[in-house]
JSON list of C-alpha atoms in Angstrom, two decimals:
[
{"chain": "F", "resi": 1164, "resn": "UNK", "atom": "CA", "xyz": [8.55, 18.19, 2.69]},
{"chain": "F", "resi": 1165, "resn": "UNK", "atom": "CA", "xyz": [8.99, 21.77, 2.42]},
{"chain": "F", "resi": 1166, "resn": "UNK", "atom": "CA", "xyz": [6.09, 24.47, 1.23]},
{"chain": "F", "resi": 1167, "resn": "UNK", "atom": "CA", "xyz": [7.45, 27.42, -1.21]},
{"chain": "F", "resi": 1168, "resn": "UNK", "atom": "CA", "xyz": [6.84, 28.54, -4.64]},
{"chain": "F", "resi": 1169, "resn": "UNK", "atom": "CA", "xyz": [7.49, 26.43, -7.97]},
{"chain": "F", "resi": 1170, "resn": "UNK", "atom": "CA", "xyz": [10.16, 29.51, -9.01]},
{"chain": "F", "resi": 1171, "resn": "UNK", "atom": "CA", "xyz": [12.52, 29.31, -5.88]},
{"chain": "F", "resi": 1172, "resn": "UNK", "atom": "CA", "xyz": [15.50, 28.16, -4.59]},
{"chain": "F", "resi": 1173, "resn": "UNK", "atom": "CA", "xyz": [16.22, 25.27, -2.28]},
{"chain": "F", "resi": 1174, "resn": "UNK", "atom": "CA", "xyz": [18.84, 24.19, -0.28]},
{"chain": "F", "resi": 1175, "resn": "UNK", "atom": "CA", "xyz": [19.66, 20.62, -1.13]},
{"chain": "F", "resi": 1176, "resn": "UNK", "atom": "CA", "xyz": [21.43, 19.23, 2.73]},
{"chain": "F", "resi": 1177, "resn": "UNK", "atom": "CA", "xyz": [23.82, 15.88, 2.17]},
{"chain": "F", "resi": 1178, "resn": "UNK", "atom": "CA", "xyz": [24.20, 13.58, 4.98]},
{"chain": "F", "resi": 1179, "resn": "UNK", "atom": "CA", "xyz": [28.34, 14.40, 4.61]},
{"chain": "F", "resi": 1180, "resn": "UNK", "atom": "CA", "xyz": [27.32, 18.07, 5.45]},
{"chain": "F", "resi": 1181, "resn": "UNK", "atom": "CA", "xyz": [27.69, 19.71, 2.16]},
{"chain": "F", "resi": 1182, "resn": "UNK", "atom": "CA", "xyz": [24.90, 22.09, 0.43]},
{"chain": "F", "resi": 1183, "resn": "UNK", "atom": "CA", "xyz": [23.91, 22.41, -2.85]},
{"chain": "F", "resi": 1184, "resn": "UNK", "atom": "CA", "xyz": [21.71, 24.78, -4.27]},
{"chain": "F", "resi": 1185, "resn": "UNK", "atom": "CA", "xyz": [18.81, 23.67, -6.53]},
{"chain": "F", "resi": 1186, "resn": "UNK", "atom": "CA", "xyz": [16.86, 26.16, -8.84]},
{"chain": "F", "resi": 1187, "resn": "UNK", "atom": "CA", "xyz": [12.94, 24.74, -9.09]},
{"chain": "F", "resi": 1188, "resn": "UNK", "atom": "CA", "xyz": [12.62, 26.04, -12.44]},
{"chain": "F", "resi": 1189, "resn": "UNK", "atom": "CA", "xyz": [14.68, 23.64, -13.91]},
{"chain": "F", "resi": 1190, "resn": "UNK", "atom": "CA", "xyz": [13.09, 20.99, -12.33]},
{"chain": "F", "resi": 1191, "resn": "UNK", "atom": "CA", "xyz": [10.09, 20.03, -14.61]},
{"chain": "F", "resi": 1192, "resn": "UNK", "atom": "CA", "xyz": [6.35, 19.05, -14.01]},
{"chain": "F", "resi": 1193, "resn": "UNK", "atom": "CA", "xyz": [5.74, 15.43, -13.77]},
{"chain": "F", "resi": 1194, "resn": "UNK", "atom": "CA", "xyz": [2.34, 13.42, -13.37]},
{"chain": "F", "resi": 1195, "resn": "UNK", "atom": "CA", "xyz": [1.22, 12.08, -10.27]},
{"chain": "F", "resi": 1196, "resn": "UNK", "atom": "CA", "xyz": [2.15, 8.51, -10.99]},
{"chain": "F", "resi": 1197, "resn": "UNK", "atom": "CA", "xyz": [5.78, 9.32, -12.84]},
{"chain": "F", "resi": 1198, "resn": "UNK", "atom": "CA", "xyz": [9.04, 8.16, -10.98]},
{"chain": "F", "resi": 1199, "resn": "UNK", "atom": "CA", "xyz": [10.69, 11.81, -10.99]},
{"chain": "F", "resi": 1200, "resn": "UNK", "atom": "CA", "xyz": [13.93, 13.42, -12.31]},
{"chain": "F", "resi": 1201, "resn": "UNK", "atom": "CA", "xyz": [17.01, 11.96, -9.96]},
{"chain": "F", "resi": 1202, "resn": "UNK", "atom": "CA", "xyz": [18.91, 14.77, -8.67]},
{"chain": "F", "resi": 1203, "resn": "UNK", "atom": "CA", "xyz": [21.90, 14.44, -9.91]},
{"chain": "F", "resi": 1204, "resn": "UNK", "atom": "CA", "xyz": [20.76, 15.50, -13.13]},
{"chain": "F", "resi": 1205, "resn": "UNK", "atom": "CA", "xyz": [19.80, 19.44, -11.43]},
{"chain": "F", "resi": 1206, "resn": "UNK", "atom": "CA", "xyz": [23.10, 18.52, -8.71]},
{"chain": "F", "resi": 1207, "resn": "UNK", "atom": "CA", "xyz": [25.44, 17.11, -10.88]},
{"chain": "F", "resi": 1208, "resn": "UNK", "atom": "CA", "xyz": [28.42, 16.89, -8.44]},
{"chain": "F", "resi": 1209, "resn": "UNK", "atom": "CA", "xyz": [26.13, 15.20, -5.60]},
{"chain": "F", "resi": 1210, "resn": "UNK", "atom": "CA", "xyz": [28.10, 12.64, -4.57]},
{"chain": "F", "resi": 1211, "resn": "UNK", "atom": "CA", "xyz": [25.64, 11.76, -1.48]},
{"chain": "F", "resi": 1212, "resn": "UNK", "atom": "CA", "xyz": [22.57, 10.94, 0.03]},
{"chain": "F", "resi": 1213, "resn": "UNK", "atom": "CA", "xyz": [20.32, 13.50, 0.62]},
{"chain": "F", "resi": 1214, "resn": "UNK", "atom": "CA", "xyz": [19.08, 14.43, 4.09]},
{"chain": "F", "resi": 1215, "resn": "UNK", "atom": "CA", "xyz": [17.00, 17.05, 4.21]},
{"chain": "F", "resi": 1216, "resn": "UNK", "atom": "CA", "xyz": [16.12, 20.42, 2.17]},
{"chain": "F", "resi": 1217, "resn": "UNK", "atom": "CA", "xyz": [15.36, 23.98, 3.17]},
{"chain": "F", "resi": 1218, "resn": "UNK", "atom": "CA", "xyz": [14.06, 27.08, 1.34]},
{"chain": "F", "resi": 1219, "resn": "UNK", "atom": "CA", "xyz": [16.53, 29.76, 0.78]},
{"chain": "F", "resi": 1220, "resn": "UNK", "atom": "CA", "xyz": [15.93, 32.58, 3.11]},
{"chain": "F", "resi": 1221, "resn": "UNK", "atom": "CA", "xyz": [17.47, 35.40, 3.28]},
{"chain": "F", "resi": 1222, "resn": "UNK", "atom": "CA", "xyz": [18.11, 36.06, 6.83]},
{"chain": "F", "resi": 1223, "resn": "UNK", "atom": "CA", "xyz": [18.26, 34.08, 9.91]},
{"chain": "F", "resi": 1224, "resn": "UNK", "atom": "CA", "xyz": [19.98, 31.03, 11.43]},
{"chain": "F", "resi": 1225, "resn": "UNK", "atom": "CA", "xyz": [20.99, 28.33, 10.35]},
{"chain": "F", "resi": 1226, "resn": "UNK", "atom": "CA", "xyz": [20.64, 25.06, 13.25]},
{"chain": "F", "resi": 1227, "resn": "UNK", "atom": "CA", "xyz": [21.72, 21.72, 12.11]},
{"chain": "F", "resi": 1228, "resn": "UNK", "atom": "CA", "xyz": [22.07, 18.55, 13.81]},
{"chain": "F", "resi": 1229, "resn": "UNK", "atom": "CA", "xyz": [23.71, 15.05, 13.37]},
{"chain": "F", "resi": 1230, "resn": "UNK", "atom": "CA", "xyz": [22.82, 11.67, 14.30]},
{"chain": "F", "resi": 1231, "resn": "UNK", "atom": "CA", "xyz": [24.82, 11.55, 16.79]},
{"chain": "F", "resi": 1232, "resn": "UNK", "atom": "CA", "xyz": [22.99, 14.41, 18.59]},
{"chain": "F", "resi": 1233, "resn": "UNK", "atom": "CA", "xyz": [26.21, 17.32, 17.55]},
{"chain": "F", "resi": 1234, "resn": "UNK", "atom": "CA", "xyz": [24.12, 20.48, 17.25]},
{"chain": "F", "resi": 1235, "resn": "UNK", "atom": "CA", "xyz": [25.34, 23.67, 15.11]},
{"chain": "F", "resi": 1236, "resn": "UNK", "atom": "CA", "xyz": [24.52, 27.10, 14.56]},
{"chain": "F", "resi": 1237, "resn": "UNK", "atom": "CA", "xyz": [25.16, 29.55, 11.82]},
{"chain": "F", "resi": 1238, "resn": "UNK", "atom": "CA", "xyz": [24.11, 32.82, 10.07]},
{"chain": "F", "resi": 1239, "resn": "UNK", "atom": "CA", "xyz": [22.20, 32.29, 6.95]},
{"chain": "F", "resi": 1240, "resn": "UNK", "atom": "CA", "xyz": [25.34, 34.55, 5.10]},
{"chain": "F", "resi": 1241, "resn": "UNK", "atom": "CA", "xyz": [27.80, 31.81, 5.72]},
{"chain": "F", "resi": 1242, "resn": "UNK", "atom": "CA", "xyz": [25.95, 29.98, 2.78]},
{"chain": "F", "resi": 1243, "resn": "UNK", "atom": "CA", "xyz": [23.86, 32.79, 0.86]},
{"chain": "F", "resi": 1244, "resn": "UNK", "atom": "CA", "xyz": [26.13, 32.82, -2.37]},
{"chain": "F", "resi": 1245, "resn": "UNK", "atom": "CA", "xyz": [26.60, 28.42, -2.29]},
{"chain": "F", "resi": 1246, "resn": "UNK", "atom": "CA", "xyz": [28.77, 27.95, -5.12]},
{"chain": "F", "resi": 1247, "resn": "UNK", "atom": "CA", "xyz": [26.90, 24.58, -7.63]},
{"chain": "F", "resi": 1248, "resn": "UNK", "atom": "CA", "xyz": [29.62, 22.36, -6.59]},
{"chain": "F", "resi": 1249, "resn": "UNK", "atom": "CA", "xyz": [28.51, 22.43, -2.76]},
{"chain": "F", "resi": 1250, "resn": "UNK", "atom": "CA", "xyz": [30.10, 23.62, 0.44]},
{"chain": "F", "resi": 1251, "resn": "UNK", "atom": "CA", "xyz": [30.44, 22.60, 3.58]},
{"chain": "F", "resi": 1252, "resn": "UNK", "atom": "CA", "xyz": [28.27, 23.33, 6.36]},
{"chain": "F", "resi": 1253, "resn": "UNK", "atom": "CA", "xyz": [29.57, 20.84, 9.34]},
{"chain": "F", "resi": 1254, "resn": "UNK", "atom": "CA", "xyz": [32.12, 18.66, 9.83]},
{"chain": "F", "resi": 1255, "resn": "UNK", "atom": "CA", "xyz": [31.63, 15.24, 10.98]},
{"chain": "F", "resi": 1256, "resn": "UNK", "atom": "CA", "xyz": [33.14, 12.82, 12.57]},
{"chain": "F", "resi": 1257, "resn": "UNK", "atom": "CA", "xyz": [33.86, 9.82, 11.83]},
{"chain": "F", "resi": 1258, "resn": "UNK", "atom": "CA", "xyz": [30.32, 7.50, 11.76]},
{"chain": "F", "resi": 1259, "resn": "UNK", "atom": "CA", "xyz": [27.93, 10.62, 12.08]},
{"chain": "F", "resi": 1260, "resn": "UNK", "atom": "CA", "xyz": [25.89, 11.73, 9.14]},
{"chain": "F", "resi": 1261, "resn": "UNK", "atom": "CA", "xyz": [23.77, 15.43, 9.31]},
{"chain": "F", "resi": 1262, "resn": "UNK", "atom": "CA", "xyz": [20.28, 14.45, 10.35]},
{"chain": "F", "resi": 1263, "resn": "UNK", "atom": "CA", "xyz": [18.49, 17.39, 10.21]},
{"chain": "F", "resi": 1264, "resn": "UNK", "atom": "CA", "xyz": [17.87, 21.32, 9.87]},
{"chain": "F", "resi": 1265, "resn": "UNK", "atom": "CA", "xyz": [15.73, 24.29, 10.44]},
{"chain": "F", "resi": 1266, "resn": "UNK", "atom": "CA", "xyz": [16.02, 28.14, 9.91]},
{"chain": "F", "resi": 1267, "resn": "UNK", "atom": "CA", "xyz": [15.83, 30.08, 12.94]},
{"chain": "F", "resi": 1268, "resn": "UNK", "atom": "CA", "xyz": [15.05, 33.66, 13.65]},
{"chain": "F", "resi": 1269, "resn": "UNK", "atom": "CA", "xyz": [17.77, 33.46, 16.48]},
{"chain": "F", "resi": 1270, "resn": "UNK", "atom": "CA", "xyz": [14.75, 33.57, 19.58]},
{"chain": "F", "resi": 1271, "resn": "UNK", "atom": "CA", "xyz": [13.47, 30.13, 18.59]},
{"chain": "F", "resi": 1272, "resn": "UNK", "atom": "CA", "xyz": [12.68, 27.10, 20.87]},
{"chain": "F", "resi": 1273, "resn": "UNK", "atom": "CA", "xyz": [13.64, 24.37, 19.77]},
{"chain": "F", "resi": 1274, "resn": "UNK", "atom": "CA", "xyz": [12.91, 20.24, 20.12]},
{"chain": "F", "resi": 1275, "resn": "UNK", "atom": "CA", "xyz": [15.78, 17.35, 19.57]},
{"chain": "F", "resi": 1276, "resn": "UNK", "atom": "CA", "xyz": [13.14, 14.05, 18.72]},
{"chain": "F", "resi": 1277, "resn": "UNK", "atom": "CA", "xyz": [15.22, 10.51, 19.03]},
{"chain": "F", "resi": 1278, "resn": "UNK", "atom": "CA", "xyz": [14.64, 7.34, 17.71]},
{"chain": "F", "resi": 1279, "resn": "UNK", "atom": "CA", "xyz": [14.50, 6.11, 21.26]},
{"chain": "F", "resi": 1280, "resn": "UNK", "atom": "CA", "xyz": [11.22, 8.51, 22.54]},
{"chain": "F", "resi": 1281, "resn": "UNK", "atom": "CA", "xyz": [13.33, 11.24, 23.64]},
{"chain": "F", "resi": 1282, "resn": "UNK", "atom": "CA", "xyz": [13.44, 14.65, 23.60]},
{"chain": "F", "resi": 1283, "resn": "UNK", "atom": "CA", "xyz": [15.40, 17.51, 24.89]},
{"chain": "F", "resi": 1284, "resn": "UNK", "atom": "CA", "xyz": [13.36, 20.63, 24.86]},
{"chain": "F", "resi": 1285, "resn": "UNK", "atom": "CA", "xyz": [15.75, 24.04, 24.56]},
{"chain": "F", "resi": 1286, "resn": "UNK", "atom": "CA", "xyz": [16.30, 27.84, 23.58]},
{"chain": "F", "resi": 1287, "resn": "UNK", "atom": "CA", "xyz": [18.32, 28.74, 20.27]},
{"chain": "F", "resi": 1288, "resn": "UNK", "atom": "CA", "xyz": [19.91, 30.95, 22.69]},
{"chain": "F", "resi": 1289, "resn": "UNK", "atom": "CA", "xyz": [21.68, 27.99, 24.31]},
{"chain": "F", "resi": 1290, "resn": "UNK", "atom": "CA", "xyz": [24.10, 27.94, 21.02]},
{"chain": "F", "resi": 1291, "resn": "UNK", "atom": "CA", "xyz": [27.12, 30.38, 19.68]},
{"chain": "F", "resi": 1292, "resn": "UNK", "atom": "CA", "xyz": [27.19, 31.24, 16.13]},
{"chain": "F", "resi": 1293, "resn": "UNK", "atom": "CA", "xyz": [30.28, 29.30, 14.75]},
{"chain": "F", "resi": 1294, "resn": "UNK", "atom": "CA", "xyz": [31.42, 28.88, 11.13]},
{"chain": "F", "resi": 1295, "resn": "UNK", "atom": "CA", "xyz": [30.69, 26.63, 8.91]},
{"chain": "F", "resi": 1296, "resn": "UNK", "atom": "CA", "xyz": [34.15, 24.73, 9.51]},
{"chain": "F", "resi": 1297, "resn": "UNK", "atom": "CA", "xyz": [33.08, 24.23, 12.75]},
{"chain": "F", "resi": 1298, "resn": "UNK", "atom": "CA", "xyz": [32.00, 20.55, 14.17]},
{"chain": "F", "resi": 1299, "resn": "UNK", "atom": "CA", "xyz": [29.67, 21.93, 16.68]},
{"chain": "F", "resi": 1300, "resn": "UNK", "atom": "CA", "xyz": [28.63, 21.17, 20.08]},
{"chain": "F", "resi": 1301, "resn": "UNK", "atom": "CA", "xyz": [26.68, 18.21, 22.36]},
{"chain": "F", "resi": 1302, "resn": "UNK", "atom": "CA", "xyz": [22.80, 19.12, 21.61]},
{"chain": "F", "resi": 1303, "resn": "UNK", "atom": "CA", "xyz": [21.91, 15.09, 23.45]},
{"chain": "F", "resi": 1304, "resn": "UNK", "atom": "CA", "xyz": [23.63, 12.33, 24.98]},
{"chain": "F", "resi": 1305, "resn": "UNK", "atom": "CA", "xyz": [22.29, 9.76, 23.72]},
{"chain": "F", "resi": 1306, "resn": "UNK", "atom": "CA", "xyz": [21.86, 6.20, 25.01]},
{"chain": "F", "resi": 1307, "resn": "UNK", "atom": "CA", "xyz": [23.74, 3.60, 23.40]},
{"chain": "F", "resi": 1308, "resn": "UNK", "atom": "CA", "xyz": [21.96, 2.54, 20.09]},
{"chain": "F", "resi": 1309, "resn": "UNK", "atom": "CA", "xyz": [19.93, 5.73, 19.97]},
{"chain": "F", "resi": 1310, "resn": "UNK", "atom": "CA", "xyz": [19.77, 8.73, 17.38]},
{"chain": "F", "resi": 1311, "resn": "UNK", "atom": "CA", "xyz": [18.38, 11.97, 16.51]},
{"chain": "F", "resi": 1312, "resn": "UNK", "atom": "CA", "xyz": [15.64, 11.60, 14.47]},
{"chain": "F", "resi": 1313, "resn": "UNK", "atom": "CA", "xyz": [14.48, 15.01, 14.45]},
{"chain": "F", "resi": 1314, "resn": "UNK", "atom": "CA", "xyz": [14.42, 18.86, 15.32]},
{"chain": "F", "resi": 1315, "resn": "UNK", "atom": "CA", "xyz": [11.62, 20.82, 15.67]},
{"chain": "F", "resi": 1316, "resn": "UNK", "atom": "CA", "xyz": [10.82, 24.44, 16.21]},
{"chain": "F", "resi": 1317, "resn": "UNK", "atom": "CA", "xyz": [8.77, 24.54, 19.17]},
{"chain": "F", "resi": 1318, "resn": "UNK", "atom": "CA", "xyz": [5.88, 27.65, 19.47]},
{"chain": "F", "resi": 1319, "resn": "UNK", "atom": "CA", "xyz": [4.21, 28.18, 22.85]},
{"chain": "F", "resi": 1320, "resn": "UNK", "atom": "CA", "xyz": [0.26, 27.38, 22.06]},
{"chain": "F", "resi": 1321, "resn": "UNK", "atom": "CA", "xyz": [1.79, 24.36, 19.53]},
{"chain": "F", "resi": 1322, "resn": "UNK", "atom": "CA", "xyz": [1.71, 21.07, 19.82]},
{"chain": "F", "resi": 1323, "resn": "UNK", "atom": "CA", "xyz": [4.14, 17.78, 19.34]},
{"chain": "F", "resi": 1324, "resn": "UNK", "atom": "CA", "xyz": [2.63, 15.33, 17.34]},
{"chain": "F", "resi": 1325, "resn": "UNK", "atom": "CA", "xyz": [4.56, 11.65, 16.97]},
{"chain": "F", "resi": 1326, "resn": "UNK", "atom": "CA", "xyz": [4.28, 8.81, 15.41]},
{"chain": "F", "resi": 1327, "resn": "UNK", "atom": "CA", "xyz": [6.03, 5.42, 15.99]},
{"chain": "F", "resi": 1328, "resn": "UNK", "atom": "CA", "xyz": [6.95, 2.53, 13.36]},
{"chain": "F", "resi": 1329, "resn": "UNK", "atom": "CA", "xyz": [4.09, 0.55, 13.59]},
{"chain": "F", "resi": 1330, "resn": "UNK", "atom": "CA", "xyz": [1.77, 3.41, 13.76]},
{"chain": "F", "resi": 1331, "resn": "UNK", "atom": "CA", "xyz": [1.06, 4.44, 17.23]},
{"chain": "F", "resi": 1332, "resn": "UNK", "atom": "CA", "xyz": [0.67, 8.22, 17.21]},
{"chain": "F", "resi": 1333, "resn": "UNK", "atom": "CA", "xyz": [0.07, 10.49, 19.72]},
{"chain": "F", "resi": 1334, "resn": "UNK", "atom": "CA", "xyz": [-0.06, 14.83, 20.33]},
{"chain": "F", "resi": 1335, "resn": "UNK", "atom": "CA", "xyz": [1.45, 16.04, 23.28]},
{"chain": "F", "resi": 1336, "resn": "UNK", "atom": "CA", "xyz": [1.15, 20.30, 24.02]},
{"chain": "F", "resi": 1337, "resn": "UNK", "atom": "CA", "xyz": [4.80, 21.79, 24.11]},
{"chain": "F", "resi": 1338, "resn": "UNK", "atom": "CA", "xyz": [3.90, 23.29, 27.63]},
{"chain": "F", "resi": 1339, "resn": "UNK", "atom": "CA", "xyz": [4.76, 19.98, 28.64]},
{"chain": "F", "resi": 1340, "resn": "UNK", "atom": "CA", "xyz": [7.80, 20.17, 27.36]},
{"chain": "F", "resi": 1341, "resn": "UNK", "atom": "CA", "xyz": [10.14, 21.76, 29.86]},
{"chain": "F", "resi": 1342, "resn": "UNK", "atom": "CA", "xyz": [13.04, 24.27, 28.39]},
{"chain": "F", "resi": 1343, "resn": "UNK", "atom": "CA", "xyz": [16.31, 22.69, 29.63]},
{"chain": "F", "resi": 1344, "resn": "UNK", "atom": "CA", "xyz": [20.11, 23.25, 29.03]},
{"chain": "F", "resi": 1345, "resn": "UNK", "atom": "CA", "xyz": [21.54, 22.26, 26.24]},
{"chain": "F", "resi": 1346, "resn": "UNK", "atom": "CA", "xyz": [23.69, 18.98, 26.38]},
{"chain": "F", "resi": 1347, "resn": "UNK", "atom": "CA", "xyz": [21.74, 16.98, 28.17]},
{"chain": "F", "resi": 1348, "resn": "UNK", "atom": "CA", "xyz": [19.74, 13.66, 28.24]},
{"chain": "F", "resi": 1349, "resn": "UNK", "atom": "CA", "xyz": [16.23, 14.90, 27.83]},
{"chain": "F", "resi": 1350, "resn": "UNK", "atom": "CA", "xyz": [13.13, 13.62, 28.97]},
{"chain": "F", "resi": 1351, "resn": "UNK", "atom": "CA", "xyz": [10.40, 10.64, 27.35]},
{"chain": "F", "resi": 1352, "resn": "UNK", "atom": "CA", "xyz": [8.26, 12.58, 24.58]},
{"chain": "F", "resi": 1353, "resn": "UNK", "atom": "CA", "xyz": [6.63, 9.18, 23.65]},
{"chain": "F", "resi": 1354, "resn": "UNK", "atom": "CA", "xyz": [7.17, 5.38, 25.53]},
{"chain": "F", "resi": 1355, "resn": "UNK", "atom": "CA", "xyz": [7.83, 2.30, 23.63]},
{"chain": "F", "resi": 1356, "resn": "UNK", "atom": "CA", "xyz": [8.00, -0.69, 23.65]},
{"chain": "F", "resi": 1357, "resn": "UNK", "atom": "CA", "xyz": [8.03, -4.01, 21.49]},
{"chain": "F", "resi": 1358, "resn": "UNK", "atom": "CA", "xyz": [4.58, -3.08, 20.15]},
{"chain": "F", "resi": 1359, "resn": "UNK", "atom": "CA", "xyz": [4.85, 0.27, 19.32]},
{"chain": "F", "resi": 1360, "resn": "UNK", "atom": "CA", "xyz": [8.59, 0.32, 17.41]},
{"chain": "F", "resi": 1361, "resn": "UNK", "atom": "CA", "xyz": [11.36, 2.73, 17.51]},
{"chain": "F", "resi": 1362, "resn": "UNK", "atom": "CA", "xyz": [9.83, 6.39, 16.88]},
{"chain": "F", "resi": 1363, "resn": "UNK", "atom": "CA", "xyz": [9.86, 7.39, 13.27]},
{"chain": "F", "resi": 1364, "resn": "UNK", "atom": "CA", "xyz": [9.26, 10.75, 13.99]},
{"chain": "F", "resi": 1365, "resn": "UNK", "atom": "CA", "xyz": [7.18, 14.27, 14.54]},
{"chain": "F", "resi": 1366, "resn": "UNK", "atom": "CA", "xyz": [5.95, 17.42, 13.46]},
{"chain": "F", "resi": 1367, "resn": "UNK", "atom": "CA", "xyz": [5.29, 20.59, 14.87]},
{"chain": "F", "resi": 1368, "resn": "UNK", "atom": "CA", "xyz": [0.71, 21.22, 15.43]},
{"chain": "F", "resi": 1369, "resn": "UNK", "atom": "CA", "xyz": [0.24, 24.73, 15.15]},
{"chain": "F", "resi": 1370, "resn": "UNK", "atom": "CA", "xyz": [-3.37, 25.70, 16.91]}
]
């Protein structure tokens, strides 16, 4: 979910790393217990799942990452004027899918969250600006059968809360969170094991 006003603009992310842009006033009120308006009747060339959306901003960066832990960053210009039709923002290879993304002010820390319990803890400084044809760069290695679940913006007095499958949570202070290079294979944020379930994700406690 994503806080802003009812007459702004989102960014509408596809898992094939396209971007659409969605106007909120033409999306209309609905009651608490109504199913909703599909998108593809405000996105009418979406020809994809959606992964995540952002609120348009007008300056910044852009960070994105794919399942497969390929990490990205861009200026917000390179998708200011996003034509209705959708542009691309990353290209994938071939069995990756865009997981996830934040807006940056280009001095952000920043947390990769796996399905697995780890976590690679890391300075937006660690990335180049590329272009939005650009595939990107290793933000994890990930062990076999893992994926990025998440990535988080990371604030010094803040917190890491998680929460597993079957409901095992837990809030661990960033401090404990050690700033490393980008690229490699992170440390445990949150142990597992056949109890617990695969991590289904985490959010950012601001104090």
């Amino acid at each position: 979910a994503v806080q802003t006003d009812s007459l702004s603009q989102l960014w509408v992310f596809t898992e094939g790393g396209k971007v659409y842009p969605l106007n909120l006033k033409e999306l209309p009120f609905s009651g608490k217990t109504a199913k909703g308006t599909h998108i593809k009747n405000l996105i009418p060339n979406l020809g994809e799942n959606v992964s995540f959306v952002l609120p348009v901003k007008e300056e910044g960066y852009l960070i994105l990452i794919t399942a497969k832990g390929i990490i990205k960053k861009l200026e917000i210009s390179e998708i200011k004027n996003v034509r209705k039709n959708g542009i691309i923002v990353i290209n994938l290879k071939k069995g990756d899918k865009l997981r996830k993304g934040v807006i940056a002010s280009g001095n952000s820390n920043l947390l990769i969250l796996t399905k697995k319990g780890m976590s690679l803890h890391f300075s937006e400084k660690d990335l180049s600006i590329t272009k939005r044809q650009a595939e990107g760069v290793i933000g994890i290695r990930l062990e076999e059968g893992d994926e990025v679940l998440d990535l988080i913006k990371s604030s010094p007095e803040g917190s890491l809360f998680t929460i597993t499958e079957r409901g095992f949570g837990k809030k661990t202070s960033f401090k404990e969170f050690r700033l490393q290079g980008r690229g490699g294979k992170g440390i445990i944020a949150h142990t597992l094991n056949e109890r617990t379930g695969y991590l289904a994700g985490g959010i950012e406690l601001v104090n």
